[in-house]
Coordinates of C-alpha atoms in Angstrom, one line a residue:
M61 CA 1.4 56.7 69.8
I62 CA 0.8 52.9 69.8
S63 CA -1.3 51.7 67.0
E64 CA -3.2 48.4 67.6
K65 CA -3.2 45.9 64.6
K66 CA -5.9 43.8 64.9
I67 CA -5.3 40.0 63.7
E68 CA -8.1 38.3 62.4
R69 CA -8.3 35.0 62.6
Q70 CA -9.3 32.8 59.4
S71 CA -12.2 30.4 59.4
V72 CA -11.2 26.6 60.8
V73 CA -13.1 23.9 59.3
L74 CA -12.7 20.7 61.1
A75 CA -13.5 17.9 58.9
V76 CA -14.5 14.5 60.5
G77 CA -14.4 11.1 58.8
D78 CA -12.7 7.6 58.4
V79 CA -9.0 9.7 58.3
F80 CA -7.3 6.5 59.6
Q81 CA -8.5 4.2 57.0
W82 CA -8.2 7.1 54.5
R83 CA -4.6 7.4 55.4
Q84 CA -4.1 3.3 55.5
A85 CA -5.4 3.4 51.9
G86 CA -2.9 6.0 51.1
Q87 CA -5.3 8.5 50.4
N88 CA -3.3 11.9 50.7
L89 CA -5.2 14.6 52.5
P90 CA -4.5 18.2 52.0
S91 CA -2.3 20.4 54.2
S92 CA -3.6 23.5 55.2
S93 CA -3.7 25.9 58.7
R94 CA -7.6 26.4 57.8
I95 CA -8.9 22.7 57.8
E96 CA -7.9 20.0 60.1
F97 CA -8.8 16.1 59.9
A98 CA -9.5 14.0 62.5
D99 CA -11.6 10.9 63.3
I100 CA -14.7 10.7 65.6
W101 CA -12.7 9.1 68.4
E102 CA -10.3 12.3 68.7
I103 CA -13.3 14.8 69.1
S104 CA -13.5 15.7 72.7
T105 CA -14.0 19.1 74.3
E106 CA -10.2 19.6 74.7
F107 CA -10.0 18.9 71.3
L108 CA -12.5 21.6 70.1
N109 CA -11.4 23.9 72.6
K110 CA -8.0 23.9 71.2
L111 CA -9.1 23.9 67.5
R112 CA -12.0 26.3 67.9
P113 CA -13.6 25.4 64.4
D114 CA -15.8 27.5 63.1
I115 CA -17.1 24.8 60.9
V116 CA -17.5 21.0 61.5
L117 CA -18.1 19.0 58.0
T118 CA -18.8 15.5 57.9
C119 CA -20.8 13.2 55.4
L120 CA -24.1 11.6 56.1
V121 CA -23.0 8.2 56.9
N122 CA -19.3 7.2 57.3
Q123 CA -17.6 3.7 57.3
S124 CA -17.6 3.8 61.1
F125 CA -20.4 6.2 62.0
D126 CA -22.9 8.6 60.8
F127 CA -23.8 12.2 61.6
L128 CA -26.1 11.5 64.5
D129 CA -23.2 9.7 66.5
L130 CA -20.7 12.8 65.7
A131 CA -24.0 14.9 66.8
Q132 CA -23.9 13.8 70.1
V133 CA -20.5 14.0 70.7
L134 CA -20.3 17.7 69.6
E135 CA -23.3 18.5 71.8
S136 CA -21.8 16.8 74.8
A137 CA -18.7 18.7 74.0
E138 CA -20.9 22.1 73.6
Y139 CA -20.0 22.9 70.2
K140 CA -21.0 26.1 69.0
G141 CA -20.3 26.7 65.8
S142 CA -21.9 25.5 62.3
Y143 CA -22.1 21.8 61.8
Q144 CA -22.5 20.9 58.2
I145 CA -23.5 17.2 56.9
I146 CA -22.4 16.4 53.0
V147 CA -25.5 14.5 51.8
P148 CA -27.0 12.9 48.9
Y149 CA -30.2 14.3 47.5
L150 CA -32.8 13.7 50.2
P151 CA -36.5 14.4 48.9
N152 CA -37.3 15.9 52.2
P153 CA -34.0 17.1 54.3
K154 CA -36.3 19.0 56.9
I155 CA -37.7 15.6 58.4
V156 CA -33.8 14.3 58.8
I157 CA -33.1 17.4 60.4
A158 CA -36.1 17.8 62.8
E159 CA -35.0 13.9 64.0
A160 CA -31.5 15.5 64.7
K161 CA -32.7 18.5 66.6
T162 CA -34.8 16.1 68.6
M163 CA -31.5 14.2 69.7
C164 CA -29.1 17.0 69.9
P165 CA -31.1 20.3 69.6
S166 CA -28.0 22.8 70.4
L167 CA -26.3 22.1 67.2
D168 CA -26.7 24.6 64.0
Y169 CA -27.2 21.6 60.9
C170 CA -26.8 22.5 57.8
F171 CA -26.9 19.8 54.8
V172 CA -25.0 20.4 51.7
V173 CA -26.3 18.4 48.9
D174 CA -23.5 16.7 46.5
P175 CA -26.0 15.0 44.4
T176 CA -23.3 12.7 43.0
L177 CA -23.3 10.5 46.5
P178 CA -24.9 7.1 45.9
G179 CA -27.1 7.1 48.8
G180 CA -25.2 9.3 51.6
Y181 CA -22.2 6.6 51.9
V182 CA -18.8 7.9 51.3
N183 CA -15.9 5.7 51.4

């Protein structure tokens, strides 16, 4: 009798930011089979189909783009996973999510609050 061994795929996180600039500044990014770092210009349907991320993570505002720019790229690539945005404290995040949903309604938005962020800008 042949037994089948089910191999469970671990969750993959795609962190999108100013990766090129981070590396140019000498910042070491962690290496893991569960997290991938990419610049926004690298994101495409082919890239997402190859990586198959469960979560795409970014900051509210990066140096070269904001979360809505990335939302438009993800929606056009038909991304179906969780889209998590690191934000500072927002007094009414539902307003921001509602605005995002009008632009890119197919995405599953989730704000991750980091109260140590000053105004949402991450360098």
